[in-house]
mmCIF file of C-alpha atoms in Angstrom:
data_model
loop_
_atom_site.group_PDB
_atom_site.id
_atom_site.type_symbol
_atom_site.label_atom_id
_atom_site.label_comp_id
_atom_site.label_asym_id
_atom_site.label_seq_id
_atom_site.Cartn_x
_atom_site.Cartn_y
_atom_site.Cartn_z
ATOM 1 C CA MET A 28 0.000 0.000 0.000
ATOM 2 C CA PRO A 29 1.646 3.321 -0.977
ATOM 3 C CA VAL A 30 2.308 5.785 1.906
ATOM 4 C CA ARG A 31 2.990 9.528 1.569
ATOM 5 C CA THR A 32 4.590 11.418 4.478
ATOM 6 C CA THR A 33 4.436 15.188 5.058
ATOM 7 C CA GLY A 34 7.158 17.308 6.486
ATOM 8 C CA GLY A 35 7.542 17.854 10.257
ATOM 9 C CA THR A 36 5.817 15.937 12.835
ATOM 10 C CA GLY A 37 2.343 16.128 11.270
ATOM 11 C CA PRO A 38 0.163 13.131 10.950
ATOM 12 C CA VAL A 39 0.905 10.560 8.374
ATOM 13 C CA ALA A 40 -1.611 10.576 5.536
ATOM 14 C CA THR A 41 -2.315 7.422 3.736
ATOM 15 C CA THR A 42 -4.112 6.932 0.471
ATOM 16 C CA LYS A 43 -5.971 3.716 -0.370
ATOM 17 C CA PRO A 44 -6.761 2.529 -3.846
ATOM 18 C CA ALA A 45 -10.415 2.517 -4.816
ATOM 19 C CA PRO A 46 -12.016 -0.873 -4.345
ATOM 20 C CA GLN A 47 -12.115 -2.869 -7.528
ATOM 21 C CA GLU A 48 -14.869 -5.224 -8.553
ATOM 22 C CA THR A 49 -13.546 -8.741 -8.576
ATOM 23 C CA ASP A 50 -15.030 -11.953 -9.916
ATOM 24 C CA GLU A 51 -15.810 -12.982 -6.359
ATOM 25 C CA THR A 52 -17.856 -9.801 -5.808
ATOM 26 C CA VAL A 53 -19.794 -10.401 -8.979
ATOM 27 C CA ARG A 54 -20.483 -13.965 -7.987
ATOM 28 C CA ASN A 55 -21.700 -12.941 -4.536
ATOM 29 C CA GLU A 56 -23.995 -10.345 -6.011
ATOM 30 C CA THR A 57 -25.444 -12.636 -8.626
ATOM 31 C CA THR A 58 -26.052 -15.483 -6.225
ATOM 32 C CA GLU A 59 -28.029 -13.445 -3.721
ATOM 33 C CA PRO A 60 -31.542 -14.831 -3.216
ATOM 34 C CA VAL A 61 -34.155 -13.201 -5.356
ATOM 35 C CA ALA A 62 -37.432 -12.264 -3.733
ATOM 36 C CA ASP A 63 -40.328 -14.487 -4.664
ATOM 37 C CA LYS A 64 -42.548 -12.532 -6.993
ATOM 38 C CA GLY A 65 -45.380 -15.001 -6.891
ATOM 39 C CA PRO A 66 -46.647 -17.246 -9.632
ATOM 40 C CA GLY A 67 -46.146 -15.992 -13.109
ATOM 41 C CA PRO A 68 -48.389 -16.368 -16.138
ATOM 42 C CA ASP A 69 -46.590 -19.566 -17.196
ATOM 43 C CA ASP A 70 -47.343 -21.167 -13.826
ATOM 44 C CA ALA A 71 -51.014 -20.390 -14.242
ATOM 45 C CA ARG A 72 -51.056 -21.973 -17.677
ATOM 46 C CA HIS A 73 -49.190 -25.126 -16.582
ATOM 47 C CA PRO A 74 -50.484 -26.507 -13.231
ATOM 48 C CA SER A 75 -48.488 -29.159 -11.449
ATOM 49 C CA PRO A 76 -49.432 -32.844 -11.854
ATOM 50 C CA ASP A 77 -50.924 -32.917 -8.351
ATOM 51 C CA GLU A 78 -53.066 -29.858 -9.077
ATOM 52 C CA ALA A 79 -54.172 -31.325 -12.405
ATOM 53 C CA ARG A 80 -55.104 -34.571 -10.686
ATOM 54 C CA HIS A 81 -57.189 -32.758 -8.087
ATOM 55 C CA LEU A 82 -58.838 -30.693 -10.800
ATOM 56 C CA ASN A 83 -59.586 -33.558 -13.143
ATOM 57 C CA SER A 84 -60.680 -36.280 -10.701
ATOM 58 C CA PRO A 85 -63.921 -34.604 -9.534
ATOM 59 C CA LEU A 86 -64.708 -33.651 -13.115
ATOM 60 C CA LEU A 87 -64.307 -37.219 -14.333
ATOM 61 C CA LEU A 88 -66.354 -38.561 -11.431
ATOM 62 C CA THR A 89 -69.098 -36.011 -12.125
ATOM 63 C CA LEU A 90 -69.200 -36.940 -15.816
ATOM 64 C CA PHE A 91 -69.356 -40.633 -14.934
ATOM 65 C CA LEU A 92 -72.237 -40.115 -12.497
ATOM 66 C CA LEU A 93 -74.124 -37.949 -14.982
ATOM 67 C CA THR A 94 -73.698 -40.602 -17.662
ATOM 68 C CA ALA A 95 -74.933 -43.305 -15.284
ATOM 69 C CA VAL A 96 -77.980 -41.216 -14.341
ATOM 70 C CA MET A 97 -78.811 -40.524 -17.986
ATOM 71 C CA LEU A 98 -78.481 -44.208 -18.897
ATOM 72 C CA GLN A 99 -80.048 -45.635 -15.752
ATOM 73 C CA GLY A 100 -83.010 -47.009 -17.687
ATOM 74 C CA PRO A 101 -80.983 -49.141 -20.124
ATOM 75 C CA ILE A 102 -78.566 -50.143 -17.353
ATOM 76 C CA ARG A 103 -81.395 -51.239 -15.079
ATOM 77 C CA GLY A 104 -82.991 -53.193 -17.883
ATOM 78 C CA ALA A 105 -79.704 -54.932 -18.758
ATOM 79 C CA LEU A 106 -79.013 -55.885 -15.125
ATOM 80 C CA SER A 107 -82.531 -57.247 -14.675
ATOM 81 C CA ALA A 108 -82.165 -59.645 -17.605
ATOM 82 C CA PRO A 109 -82.052 -63.335 -16.575
ATOM 83 C CA VAL A 110 -78.631 -63.770 -18.178
ATOM 84 C CA MET A 111 -77.141 -60.918 -16.138
ATOM 85 C CA GLN A 112 -78.820 -62.140 -12.969
ATOM 86 C CA SER A 113 -77.203 -65.546 -13.458
ATOM 87 C CA TRP A 114 -73.864 -63.909 -14.300
ATOM 88 C CA MET A 115 -73.879 -61.745 -11.177
ATOM 89 C CA THR A 116 -74.871 -64.666 -8.961
ATOM 90 C CA VAL A 117 -71.951 -66.812 -10.096
ATOM 91 C CA PHE A 118 -69.472 -63.925 -10.038
ATOM 92 C CA VAL A 119 -70.362 -62.789 -6.522
ATOM 93 C CA ALA A 120 -70.405 -66.374 -5.211
ATOM 94 C CA VAL A 121 -66.893 -67.069 -6.532
ATOM 95 C CA MET A 122 -65.505 -63.782 -5.178
ATOM 96 C CA VAL A 123 -67.065 -64.132 -1.714
ATOM 97 C CA GLN A 124 -65.779 -67.687 -1.322
ATOM 98 C CA ALA A 125 -62.276 -66.997 -2.620
ATOM 99 C CA LEU A 126 -61.363 -63.611 -1.108
ATOM 100 C CA PRO A 127 -60.728 -64.777 2.502
ATOM 101 C CA PHE A 128 -58.293 -67.445 1.314
ATOM 102 C CA LEU A 129 -56.617 -65.018 -1.050
ATOM 103 C CA VAL A 130 -56.027 -62.408 1.669
ATOM 104 C CA LEU A 131 -54.813 -64.966 4.211
ATOM 105 C CA GLY A 132 -52.486 -66.564 1.696
ATOM 106 C CA VAL A 133 -51.016 -63.203 0.665
ATOM 107 C CA LEU A 134 -50.311 -62.206 4.284
ATOM 108 C CA LEU A 135 -48.669 -65.524 5.163
ATOM 109 C CA SER A 136 -46.711 -65.609 1.937
ATOM 110 C CA ALA A 137 -45.340 -62.107 2.514
ATOM 111 C CA ALA A 138 -44.377 -62.957 6.101
ATOM 112 C CA ILE A 139 -42.451 -66.068 5.075
ATOM 113 C CA ALA A 140 -40.816 -64.421 2.065
ATOM 114 C CA VAL A 141 -39.571 -61.492 4.166
ATOM 115 C CA PHE A 142 -38.886 -62.855 7.646
ATOM 116 C CA VAL A 143 -37.669 -66.397 6.835
ATOM 117 C CA PRO A 144 -34.185 -66.266 5.266
ATOM 118 C CA PRO A 145 -33.826 -68.176 1.992
ATOM 119 C CA SER A 146 -30.711 -69.865 3.400
ATOM 120 C CA PHE A 147 -32.977 -71.851 5.738
ATOM 121 C CA PHE A 148 -34.246 -73.912 2.809
ATOM 122 C CA ALA A 149 -30.727 -74.462 1.511
ATOM 123 C CA ARG A 150 -29.591 -75.858 4.865
ATOM 124 C CA ALA A 151 -32.642 -78.106 5.137
ATOM 125 C CA LEU A 152 -32.176 -79.857 1.764
ATOM 126 C CA PRO A 153 -29.985 -82.911 1.163
ATOM 127 C CA LYS A 154 -26.795 -82.412 -0.800
ATOM 128 C CA ARG A 155 -27.610 -85.066 -3.422
ATOM 129 C CA PRO A 156 -29.920 -83.624 -6.104
ATOM 130 C CA ALA A 157 -31.882 -86.867 -6.519
ATOM 131 C CA LEU A 158 -32.899 -86.705 -2.846
ATOM 132 C CA ALA A 159 -33.185 -82.925 -2.689
ATOM 133 C CA VAL A 160 -35.910 -82.875 -5.352
ATOM 134 C CA PRO A 161 -38.643 -84.762 -3.409
ATOM 135 C CA VAL A 162 -37.675 -83.019 -0.167
ATOM 136 C CA ALA A 163 -38.008 -79.640 -1.865
ATOM 137 C CA GLY A 164 -41.319 -80.736 -3.376
ATOM 138 C CA VAL A 165 -42.734 -81.637 0.032
ATOM 139 C CA ALA A 166 -41.245 -78.439 1.504
ATOM 140 C CA GLY A 167 -43.517 -76.506 -0.821
ATOM 141 C CA ALA A 168 -46.285 -77.170 1.689
ATOM 142 C CA VAL A 169 -44.697 -74.676 4.129
ATOM 143 C CA LEU A 170 -45.124 -71.692 1.778
ATOM 144 C CA PRO A 171 -48.788 -70.694 2.024
ATOM 145 C CA GLY A 172 -48.900 -68.451 -1.006
ATOM 146 C CA CYS A 173 -49.758 -68.334 -4.663
ATOM 147 C CA GLU A 174 -47.487 -68.919 -7.629
ATOM 148 C CA CYS A 175 -46.565 -65.224 -7.647
ATOM 149 C CA ALA A 176 -44.638 -65.814 -4.408
ATOM 150 C CA SER A 177 -43.015 -69.121 -5.391
ATOM 151 C CA VAL A 178 -41.072 -67.687 -8.338
ATOM 152 C CA PRO A 179 -39.005 -65.159 -6.331
ATOM 153 C CA VAL A 180 -38.452 -67.702 -3.553
ATOM 154 C CA ALA A 181 -37.194 -70.251 -6.085
ATOM 155 C CA GLY A 182 -34.882 -67.595 -7.498
ATOM 156 C CA ALA A 183 -33.544 -66.911 -4.003
ATOM 157 C CA LEU A 184 -32.889 -70.633 -3.502
ATOM 158 C CA VAL A 185 -30.834 -70.768 -6.707
ATOM 159 C CA ARG A 186 -28.846 -67.713 -5.587
ATOM 160 C CA ARG A 187 -28.115 -69.407 -2.246
ATOM 161 C CA GLY A 188 -26.615 -72.455 -3.956
ATOM 162 C CA VAL A 189 -29.567 -74.856 -3.996
ATOM 163 C CA THR A 190 -29.446 -77.187 -6.987
ATOM 164 C CA PRO A 191 -31.791 -75.849 -9.712
ATOM 165 C CA ALA A 192 -33.655 -79.181 -9.892
ATOM 166 C CA ALA A 193 -34.723 -78.863 -6.233
ATOM 167 C CA ALA A 194 -35.562 -75.177 -6.598
ATOM 168 C CA LEU A 195 -37.789 -75.928 -9.595
ATOM 169 C CA ALA A 196 -39.570 -78.715 -7.733
ATOM 170 C CA PHE A 197 -40.245 -76.248 -4.940
ATOM 171 C CA LEU A 198 -41.451 -73.660 -7.467
ATOM 172 C CA LEU A 199 -44.066 -76.052 -8.883
ATOM 173 C CA SER A 200 -45.272 -77.652 -5.670
ATOM 174 C CA ALA A 201 -45.525 -74.618 -3.366
ATOM 175 C CA PRO A 202 -48.555 -72.987 -5.042
ATOM 176 C CA ALA A 203 -50.453 -76.285 -5.339
ATOM 177 C CA ILE A 204 -50.007 -78.267 -2.111
ATOM 178 C CA ASN A 205 -49.734 -75.622 0.602
ATOM 179 C CA PRO A 206 -52.325 -75.672 3.420
ATOM 180 C CA ILE A 207 -54.235 -72.608 2.206
ATOM 181 C CA VAL A 208 -54.779 -74.044 -1.271
ATOM 182 C CA LEU A 209 -55.755 -77.486 0.000
ATOM 183 C CA THR A 210 -58.175 -75.969 2.526
ATOM 184 C CA ALA A 211 -59.728 -73.832 -0.190
ATOM 185 C CA THR A 212 -60.105 -76.935 -2.356
ATOM 186 C CA ALA A 213 -61.879 -78.784 0.459
ATOM 187 C CA VAL A 214 -64.275 -75.848 0.949
ATOM 188 C CA ALA A 215 -64.944 -75.550 -2.795
ATOM 189 C CA PHE A 216 -65.647 -79.298 -3.149
ATOM 190 C CA PRO A 217 -67.481 -80.193 0.079
ATOM 191 C CA GLY A 218 -69.089 -83.256 -1.482
ATOM 192 C CA ASN A 219 -65.866 -84.561 -3.016
ATOM 193 C CA PRO A 220 -63.136 -84.718 -0.357
ATOM 194 C CA GLU A 221 -61.129 -86.999 -2.615
ATOM 195 C CA MET A 222 -60.408 -83.956 -4.793
ATOM 196 C CA VAL A 223 -58.027 -82.654 -2.100
ATOM 197 C CA LEU A 224 -56.009 -85.884 -2.103
ATOM 198 C CA ALA A 225 -56.005 -86.060 -5.894
ATOM 199 C CA ARG A 226 -54.739 -82.492 -6.199
ATOM 200 C CA PHE A 227 -51.995 -83.088 -3.633
ATOM 201 C CA VAL A 228 -50.790 -86.329 -5.231
ATOM 202 C CA ALA A 229 -50.904 -85.128 -8.845
ATOM 203 C CA SER A 230 -49.221 -81.785 -8.100
ATOM 204 C CA LEU A 231 -46.442 -83.375 -6.037
ATOM 205 C CA LEU A 232 -45.803 -86.013 -8.710
ATOM 206 C CA VAL A 233 -45.524 -83.393 -11.440
ATOM 207 C CA ALA A 234 -43.204 -81.215 -9.340
ATOM 208 C CA CYS A 235 -40.855 -84.077 -8.515
ATOM 209 C CA ALA A 236 -40.907 -85.443 -12.071
ATOM 210 C CA MET A 237 -40.011 -82.032 -13.519
ATOM 211 C CA GLY A 238 -37.222 -81.635 -10.974
ATOM 212 C CA TRP A 239 -35.727 -85.008 -11.863
ATOM 213 C CA LEU A 240 -36.181 -84.318 -15.573
ATOM 214 C CA TRP A 241 -34.321 -81.020 -15.287
ATOM 215 C CA HIS A 242 -31.554 -82.715 -13.312
ATOM 216 C CA ARG A 243 -31.138 -85.290 -16.077
ATOM 217 C CA VAL A 244 -31.440 -83.215 -19.258
ATOM 218 C CA GLY A 245 -31.285 -79.579 -18.130
ATOM 219 C CA ARG A 246 -28.254 -77.528 -19.115
ATOM 220 C CA THR A 247 -26.585 -74.750 -17.176
ATOM 221 C CA ASP A 248 -26.731 -72.259 -20.044
ATOM 222 C CA TRP A 249 -30.536 -72.670 -20.268
ATOM 223 C CA LEU A 250 -31.089 -71.201 -16.811
ATOM 224 C CA ARG A 251 -30.013 -67.665 -15.944
ATOM 225 C CA PRO A 252 -29.639 -67.214 -12.179
ATOM 226 C CA PRO A 253 -31.445 -64.156 -10.786
ATOM 227 C CA ASP A 254 -29.215 -61.127 -10.400
ATOM 228 C CA ARG A 255 -30.375 -59.633 -7.115
ATOM 229 C CA PRO A 256 -32.632 -60.293 -4.110
ATOM 230 C CA SER A 257 -36.241 -59.247 -4.386
ATOM 231 C CA TYR A 258 -36.164 -56.952 -1.302
ATOM 232 C CA GLU A 259 -32.623 -55.633 -1.415
ATOM 233 C CA GLY A 260 -32.160 -52.317 0.372
ATOM 234 C CA GLN A 261 -35.567 -52.349 2.064
ATOM 235 C CA GLY A 262 -36.509 -52.692 5.690
ATOM 236 C CA LYS A 263 -38.517 -55.652 6.919
ATOM 237 C CA GLY A 264 -41.710 -53.667 7.312
ATOM 238 C CA ALA A 265 -41.431 -51.980 3.922
ATOM 239 C CA ALA A 266 -40.619 -55.285 2.231
ATOM 240 C CA PHE A 267 -43.561 -57.012 3.931
ATOM 241 C CA TRP A 268 -46.143 -54.416 2.903
ATOM 242 C CA GLY A 269 -44.593 -54.132 -0.543
ATOM 243 C CA SER A 270 -45.011 -57.873 -0.995
ATOM 244 C CA VAL A 271 -48.596 -57.708 0.283
ATOM 245 C CA ARG A 272 -49.495 -54.878 -2.082
ATOM 246 C CA HIS A 273 -47.892 -56.661 -5.040
ATOM 247 C CA ASP A 274 -49.611 -59.987 -4.392
ATOM 248 C CA VAL A 275 -53.002 -58.428 -3.661
ATOM 249 C CA THR A 276 -52.852 -56.335 -6.824
ATOM 250 C CA HIS A 277 -51.783 -59.185 -9.068
ATOM 251 C CA ALA A 278 -53.622 -62.107 -7.486
ATOM 252 C CA GLY A 279 -56.767 -60.057 -6.851
ATOM 253 C CA GLY A 280 -56.864 -58.869 -10.434
ATOM 254 C CA PHE A 281 -56.470 -62.370 -11.787
ATOM 255 C CA LEU A 282 -59.158 -63.608 -9.384
ATOM 256 C CA VAL A 283 -61.613 -61.028 -10.737
ATOM 257 C CA ILE A 284 -60.796 -62.037 -14.311
ATOM 258 C CA GLY A 285 -61.205 -65.710 -13.468
ATOM 259 C CA ALA A 286 -64.506 -65.132 -11.688
ATOM 260 C CA MET A 287 -65.782 -63.124 -14.652
ATOM 261 C CA ALA A 288 -64.718 -65.859 -17.067
ATOM 262 C CA ALA A 289 -66.409 -68.556 -14.975
ATOM 263 C CA ALA A 290 -69.587 -66.492 -14.726
ATOM 264 C CA THR A 291 -69.534 -65.897 -18.483
ATOM 265 C CA LEU A 292 -69.136 -69.604 -19.191
ATOM 266 C CA LYS A 293 -72.075 -70.387 -16.924
ATOM 267 C CA ALA A 294 -74.386 -67.627 -18.127
ATOM 268 C CA VAL A 295 -73.562 -66.937 -21.772
ATOM 269 C CA VAL A 296 -72.193 -70.089 -23.386
ATOM 270 C CA PRO A 297 -75.064 -72.321 -24.504
ATOM 271 C CA GLU A 298 -75.566 -75.320 -22.295
ATOM 272 C CA GLU A 299 -75.389 -77.740 -25.219
ATOM 273 C CA TRP A 300 -71.933 -76.425 -26.144
ATOM 274 C CA LEU A 301 -70.621 -77.066 -22.657
ATOM 275 C CA ARG A 302 -72.219 -80.497 -22.595
ATOM 276 C CA ALA A 303 -70.598 -81.319 -25.934
ATOM 277 C CA ALA A 304 -67.179 -80.231 -24.673
ATOM 278 C CA ALA A 305 -67.630 -81.983 -21.337
ATOM 279 C CA GLY A 306 -69.039 -85.134 -22.924
ATOM 280 C CA ASN A 307 -65.725 -86.094 -24.534
ATOM 281 C CA PRO A 308 -63.289 -87.175 -21.774
ATOM 282 C CA VAL A 309 -60.150 -86.335 -23.747
ATOM 283 C CA PHE A 310 -61.382 -83.020 -25.115
ATOM 284 C CA SER A 311 -62.746 -81.896 -21.747
ATOM 285 C CA VAL A 312 -59.362 -82.472 -20.081
ATOM 286 C CA LEU A 313 -57.502 -80.556 -22.809
ATOM 287 C CA ALA A 314 -60.084 -77.769 -22.859
ATOM 288 C CA LEU A 315 -59.807 -77.067 -19.124
ATOM 289 C CA ALA A 316 -56.005 -77.362 -19.263
ATOM 290 C CA VAL A 317 -55.856 -74.652 -21.929
ATOM 291 C CA LEU A 318 -58.434 -72.610 -20.016
ATOM 292 C CA ALA A 319 -56.249 -72.741 -16.894
ATOM 293 C CA VAL A 320 -53.301 -71.343 -18.861
ATOM 294 C CA LEU A 321 -55.353 -68.533 -20.383
ATOM 295 C CA LEU A 322 -57.227 -67.463 -17.246
ATOM 296 C CA SER A 323 -54.091 -67.305 -15.050
ATOM 297 C CA ILE A 324 -56.089 -67.554 -11.812
ATOM 298 C CA CYS A 325 -54.354 -67.419 -8.445
ATOM 299 C CA SER A 326 -53.964 -70.902 -6.940
ATOM 300 C CA GLU A 327 -55.662 -69.771 -3.731
ATOM 301 C CA ALA A 328 -58.879 -69.067 -5.638
ATOM 302 C CA ASP A 329 -58.884 -71.425 -8.620
ATOM 303 C CA ALA A 330 -60.720 -74.187 -6.739
ATOM 304 C CA PHE A 331 -63.866 -72.054 -6.529
ATOM 305 C CA VAL A 332 -63.739 -71.350 -10.260
ATOM 306 C CA ALA A 333 -63.250 -75.056 -10.983
ATOM 307 C CA ALA A 334 -66.125 -75.987 -8.674
ATOM 308 C CA SER A 335 -68.455 -73.730 -10.673
ATOM 309 C CA LEU A 336 -67.709 -75.642 -13.915
ATOM 310 C CA THR A 337 -70.156 -78.396 -13.022
ATOM 311 C CA GLN A 338 -70.620 -79.488 -16.649
ATOM 312 C CA PHE A 339 -67.136 -81.027 -16.637
ATOM 313 C CA SER A 340 -65.980 -84.185 -14.929
ATOM 314 C CA LEU A 341 -63.950 -84.189 -11.742
ATOM 315 C CA THR A 342 -60.919 -85.408 -13.701
ATOM 316 C CA ALA A 343 -61.123 -82.461 -16.109
ATOM 317 C CA ARG A 344 -61.481 -80.048 -13.201
ATOM 318 C CA LEU A 345 -58.529 -81.713 -11.479
ATOM 319 C CA THR A 346 -56.472 -80.998 -14.586
ATOM 320 C CA PHE A 347 -57.555 -77.365 -14.323
ATOM 321 C CA LEU A 348 -56.320 -77.279 -10.700
ATOM 322 C CA VAL A 349 -52.990 -78.973 -11.436
ATOM 323 C CA VAL A 350 -52.038 -77.084 -14.605
ATOM 324 C CA GLY A 351 -52.986 -73.572 -13.461
ATOM 325 C CA PRO A 352 -50.571 -73.168 -10.512
ATOM 326 C CA MET A 353 -47.674 -74.576 -12.564
ATOM 327 C CA ILE A 354 -47.908 -72.835 -15.900
ATOM 328 C CA ASP A 355 -50.102 -69.993 -17.103
ATOM 329 C CA LEU A 356 -49.561 -66.712 -18.898
ATOM 330 C CA LYS A 357 -48.414 -64.689 -15.895
ATOM 331 C CA LEU A 358 -46.171 -67.529 -14.659
ATOM 332 C CA PHE A 359 -44.510 -67.825 -18.052
ATOM 333 C CA ALA A 360 -43.717 -64.108 -17.969
ATOM 334 C CA MET A 361 -42.419 -64.296 -14.388
ATOM 335 C CA GLN A 362 -40.276 -67.359 -15.100
ATOM 336 C CA ALA A 363 -38.840 -65.760 -18.223
ATOM 337 C CA GLY A 364 -38.038 -62.605 -16.292
ATOM 338 C CA THR A 365 -36.458 -64.494 -13.386
ATOM 339 C CA PHE A 366 -34.590 -67.346 -15.087
ATOM 340 C CA GLY A 367 -34.405 -66.220 -18.707
ATOM 341 C CA ARG A 368 -36.401 -66.764 -21.876
ATOM 342 C CA ALA A 369 -34.393 -69.851 -22.892
ATOM 343 C CA PHE A 370 -35.462 -71.509 -19.652
ATOM 344 C CA ALA A 371 -39.150 -70.580 -19.927
ATOM 345 C CA LEU A 372 -39.451 -71.713 -23.562
ATOM 346 C CA ARG A 373 -38.275 -75.207 -22.582
ATOM 347 C CA PHE A 374 -39.678 -75.537 -19.085
ATOM 348 C CA ALA A 375 -43.244 -74.325 -19.707
ATOM 349 C CA PRO A 376 -44.260 -76.749 -22.510
ATOM 350 C CA ALA A 377 -42.743 -79.722 -20.700
ATOM 351 C CA THR A 378 -44.564 -78.776 -17.498
ATOM 352 C CA PHE A 379 -47.882 -78.364 -19.320
ATOM 353 C CA ALA A 380 -47.658 -81.755 -21.056
ATOM 354 C CA LEU A 381 -46.597 -83.600 -17.911
ATOM 355 C CA ALA A 382 -49.268 -81.912 -15.778
ATOM 356 C CA VAL A 383 -52.028 -82.889 -18.213
ATOM 357 C CA VAL A 384 -50.920 -86.528 -18.359
ATOM 358 C CA VAL A 385 -50.338 -86.953 -14.621
ATOM 359 C CA SER A 386 -53.570 -85.226 -13.603
ATOM 360 C CA ALA A 387 -55.608 -87.302 -16.063
ATOM 361 C CA LEU A 388 -54.088 -90.533 -14.760
ATOM 362 C CA THR A 389 -54.479 -89.482 -11.122
ATOM 363 C CA GLY A 390 -58.097 -88.494 -11.701
ATOM 364 C CA THR A 391 -58.835 -91.821 -13.355
ATOM 365 C CA VAL A 392 -57.457 -93.682 -10.319
ATOM 366 C CA LEU A 393 -58.612 -91.524 -7.393
ATOM 367 C CA LEU A 394 -61.777 -89.880 -8.732
#
């Protein structure tokens, strides 16, 4: 800093350079908070998604109610028709019977999937694959859930080192022989208790046979092990309720579709058509096997749909109950997503063919 002194003993006068604007000063000035000037015209023209939802929902509901009021005459006439009365009776009966088992199965399935470590099953199985397959098949009885829960559990078993043959036997047996499903079957067929035994035997035989078949002819490059756990990074409570919401959404939706399909078959399809299809033993078995694949009904509710198909024999309905929990449209998609498309394209057709044959033979002997 330059200093200028005056003569004598007078005070020393100093001169300071004028402050210069630096980059730091400019940055400080430009980064000062700007006062909120309130919503601009653009904000008024473009409401947020939440505001749009609140604005549109009452409008849509109002339009729907107005449409229903304007068309109440035709709607009332359509609902009072005998066909619709029969349709509603079957639909409501299937839903009321199946919903308690569906909810209970979803809760128990979520609890086991979240709070029981997958390594427990790995420790409980024998080391030899030939023995691990039937043990894993029987162990499927401890997972009270639908097929939506068995796929991720089977994937967790493969990740923990369980032989794929045993994991696949568990995948097929768990949705079909667990206590919830067997209890629902007994309630749906009160006059035919042998249906419970037939379903247990046929489903367990198919699961074990597919496990042994995969152990003999399956190749490692056909099966892609799952990459990550289903509930990684989540707490126990969040994982539990996430599993419950997922299973209720998926299984409940498929239950509604299945109940609607069963009601439609009962109310719309001419009785002589159903009698013609049910009158041929071979065709009736194949028809209900294909129907089980297409409907994709949750295993905790399929017994009530099968019980409503009274035109068909018990053996054909047994085929419906055995095929559905093992291979349907949603299961094919889940298996392809979990283990790979190469696996699903080979495993699904073999499972379908074996399930049809075994259930037909079991029905002939036990029913």
